[in-house]
Structure formats: C-alpha cells, structure tokens
C-alpha cells in the first residue's frame, strides 16, 4: 500500500486544483475565505480552504463539490489535448501527468460531504424542498468513493475520465 502523502506529492497539481476549486466557488458565492493552503505534506490534509459559513444550501453544496466538477473537467480536457501533442514528447507526458493529477483529486473529502449533509438537514428543517433528500445518497456515494480509495477507486475514475477525454476530444 502506498502512503497517501506519496500520492499527494506525485499528484500535487491535482491537490492544488482541488483546493483552488473550493476557493473559486467560495469567491463565486461571495463566501469569505480566511486561509488557503494549496499544498502541504503534514497532517492528514494535503491542503485546505478555511472559509466563512455559506448562507444557503446551494452555496454549501457547490463549494463542497467544486473539485468534483473542476478537477473532473480538467482531467477530461487535458486527456483530450494529449492526442494533439507530439507522441512521447515532454508536452504530451506533462499533459498526461496533469490530467491524472487532476482526476486523482476530484472527489470531495468526507469532511466536504459532512458539510453538505448538515446544510441539507438544516434546509429541510426550515421548510426546504424534498429535493434535499437527494443529498443523502449523494453524500453516501462520496463517502463510498473515499472509502474505496484503498482499492484505487480514484485511479479507476481517473482512467475512465482520461479514456473518455481522449476518445471524445482527441480526434
């Protein structure tokens, strides 16, 4: 088993994009950001964004799932660009590395999922729609994906995105 800090070190651009995604969604929703650590090798977290409390469930949801959206899109798009680069060139290898790095860090953390769940419960308690109930299976999927990292689920997800990106964008 490869320690998480080694994977984080090898795929640090994906970690940085993950944290940038959280920050960009905070900025988009005008949620104050107090501190950002785009990459670190100490503790359990390889990066973090400390921000104020979002005012709405929608803000909480998108701030938490921002990396799933942006990292996945970057993995997909960069994979498509690898076909355009000269075969086995430094550029192609860099694009492959960046694509894989982005995909490996696409999933929100369990901490992010917890934020979604708490905000959903609060919104539902204050009269929010039944659609908030859909967050429960979504949060479970995030937790399952995080649990399956031991079995390289994030790598399989990345491989799938990479393959689709090459097939759909690479022609």
Coordinates of C-alpha atoms in Angstrom, one line a residue:
X1 CA 0.0 0.0 0.0
X2 CA 1.3 3.4 -1.0
X3 CA 1.1 6.1 1.7
X4 CA -1.3 9.0 0.9
X5 CA 1.4 11.6 1.3
X6 CA 3.4 10.0 -1.5
X7 CA 0.4 10.0 -3.9
X8 CA -0.3 13.6 -2.9
X9 CA 3.4 14.5 -3.6
X10 CA 3.3 12.8 -7.0
X11 CA 0.0 14.4 -8.0
X12 CA 0.4 17.7 -6.2
X13 CA -1.1 19.8 -9.1
X14 CA -4.4 17.9 -8.6
X15 CA -4.3 18.7 -4.9
X16 CA -3.8 22.3 -5.7
X17 CA -6.6 22.4 -8.2
X18 CA -8.9 20.7 -5.7
X19 CA -8.3 23.5 -3.2
X20 CA -8.5 26.2 -5.8
X21 CA -11.8 24.7 -6.8
X22 CA -13.2 25.2 -3.3
X23 CA -11.8 28.7 -3.2
X24 CA -13.2 29.7 -6.7
X25 CA -16.7 28.5 -5.6
X26 CA -16.3 30.5 -2.4
X27 CA -15.4 33.6 -4.4
X28 CA -18.3 33.0 -6.8
X29 CA -20.8 32.9 -4.0
X30 CA -19.1 35.7 -2.0
X31 CA -18.3 33.5 0.9
X32 CA -15.3 34.9 2.7
X33 CA -12.1 32.9 2.6
X34 CA -9.9 33.2 5.7
X35 CA -7.0 30.9 4.8
X36 CA -5.9 28.7 1.9
X37 CA -3.2 26.0 1.9
X38 CA -3.0 24.8 -1.6
X39 CA -0.5 22.0 -0.7
X40 CA 1.2 20.6 2.3
X41 CA 2.8 17.3 3.4
X42 CA 1.9 17.5 7.1
X43 CA -1.1 16.1 8.9
X44 CA -4.0 14.2 7.3
X45 CA -4.8 17.0 4.8
X46 CA -2.7 17.7 1.8
X47 CA -4.4 21.1 1.5
X48 CA -7.4 23.1 2.8
X49 CA -9.6 26.1 2.5
X50 CA -10.9 27.8 5.6
X51 CA -14.0 29.9 4.8
X52 CA -17.0 31.5 6.3
X53 CA -20.3 29.8 6.7
X54 CA -22.3 29.8 3.4
X55 CA -25.7 31.4 3.7
X56 CA -27.6 28.8 1.6
X57 CA -27.6 25.1 1.0
X58 CA -26.8 25.7 -2.7
X59 CA -23.7 27.6 -1.8
X60 CA -22.6 24.9 0.6
X61 CA -23.3 22.2 -2.0
X62 CA -21.3 23.8 -4.8
X63 CA -18.4 24.8 -2.6
X64 CA -18.1 21.2 -1.4
X65 CA -18.5 19.6 -4.9
X66 CA -16.4 22.2 -6.8
X67 CA -13.4 19.9 -7.1
X68 CA -15.6 17.1 -8.5
X69 CA -16.7 19.4 -11.2
X70 CA -13.5 21.3 -12.0
X71 CA -11.0 18.5 -11.4
X72 CA -13.1 16.1 -13.5
X73 CA -13.4 18.7 -16.3
X74 CA -9.6 19.3 -16.3
X75 CA -8.8 15.6 -16.3
X76 CA -11.2 15.1 -19.2
X77 CA -10.0 18.1 -21.2
X78 CA -6.2 17.6 -20.6
X79 CA -6.6 13.9 -21.7
X80 CA -8.1 15.2 -25.0
X81 CA -5.2 17.5 -25.5
X82 CA -2.7 14.7 -25.1
X83 CA -3.6 13.5 -28.6
X84 CA -2.7 16.9 -30.1
X85 CA 0.8 16.8 -28.6
X86 CA 3.7 15.1 -30.4
X87 CA 3.8 11.4 -29.4
X88 CA 6.0 10.7 -26.4
X89 CA 7.1 14.4 -26.1
X90 CA 7.7 16.3 -22.9
X91 CA 4.4 18.2 -23.6
X92 CA 2.4 15.0 -24.0
X93 CA 3.9 13.5 -20.9
X94 CA 3.2 16.7 -18.9
X95 CA -0.4 16.8 -20.1
X96 CA -0.9 13.1 -19.1
X97 CA 0.6 13.8 -15.7
X98 CA -1.6 16.9 -15.1
X99 CA -4.7 15.1 -16.3
X100 CA -4.1 12.2 -14.0
X101 CA -3.2 14.5 -11.1
X102 CA -6.5 16.4 -11.6
X103 CA -8.6 13.2 -11.7
X104 CA -7.0 11.6 -8.7
X105 CA -8.2 14.5 -6.5
X106 CA -11.6 15.1 -8.0
X107 CA -13.7 13.6 -5.2
X108 CA -14.8 15.8 -2.3
X109 CA -13.5 14.7 1.1
X110 CA -15.7 13.1 3.7
X111 CA -15.4 16.4 5.5
X112 CA -16.9 18.2 2.5
X113 CA -19.7 15.6 2.3
X114 CA -20.5 16.2 6.0
X115 CA -20.9 19.9 5.3
X116 CA -23.4 19.1 2.5
X117 CA -25.3 16.8 4.9
X118 CA -25.5 19.3 7.7
X119 CA -26.7 22.1 5.4
X120 CA -29.2 19.8 3.8
X121 CA -30.7 18.8 7.2
X122 CA -30.9 22.5 8.2
X123 CA -32.5 23.5 4.9
X124 CA -35.0 20.6 5.2
X125 CA -35.8 21.5 8.8
X126 CA -36.5 25.1 7.8
X127 CA -39.0 24.1 5.1
X128 CA -36.7 23.3 2.3
X129 CA -37.9 21.1 -0.6
X130 CA -37.9 17.4 -0.7
X131 CA -35.0 17.6 -3.2
X132 CA -32.8 18.0 -0.2
X133 CA -33.4 14.3 0.5
X134 CA -31.4 13.6 -2.7
X135 CA -28.3 14.8 -0.9
X136 CA -28.3 11.7 1.3
X137 CA -27.5 9.2 -1.4
X138 CA -25.1 11.7 -3.0
X139 CA -23.2 12.0 0.3
X140 CA -23.2 8.3 0.7
X141 CA -21.6 8.0 -2.8
X142 CA -18.9 10.5 -1.8
X143 CA -18.2 8.5 1.4
X144 CA -18.1 5.2 -0.6
X145 CA -15.7 6.7 -3.1
X146 CA -13.4 7.9 -0.3
X147 CA -13.6 4.5 1.4
X148 CA -12.8 2.8 -1.9
X149 CA -9.6 4.8 -2.3
X150 CA -7.9 1.9 -0.6
X151 CA -8.8 -0.1 -3.7
X152 CA -7.7 2.6 -6.1
X153 CA -11.2 3.8 -6.9
X154 CA -9.9 7.3 -7.6
X155 CA -7.4 5.8 -10.1
X156 CA -10.2 3.9 -11.9
X157 CA -12.3 7.0 -12.0
X158 CA -9.4 9.0 -13.4
X159 CA -8.7 6.2 -16.0
X160 CA -12.3 6.4 -17.1
X161 CA -12.2 10.2 -17.5
X162 CA -8.9 10.0 -19.3
X163 CA -10.1 7.4 -21.7
X164 CA -13.3 9.4 -22.4
X165 CA -11.4 12.6 -22.9
X166 CA -9.0 11.0 -25.4
X167 CA -11.9 9.4 -27.3
X168 CA -14.3 12.3 -27.3
X169 CA -11.9 15.3 -27.6
X170 CA -8.8 13.8 -29.1
X171 CA -9.9 13.3 -32.6

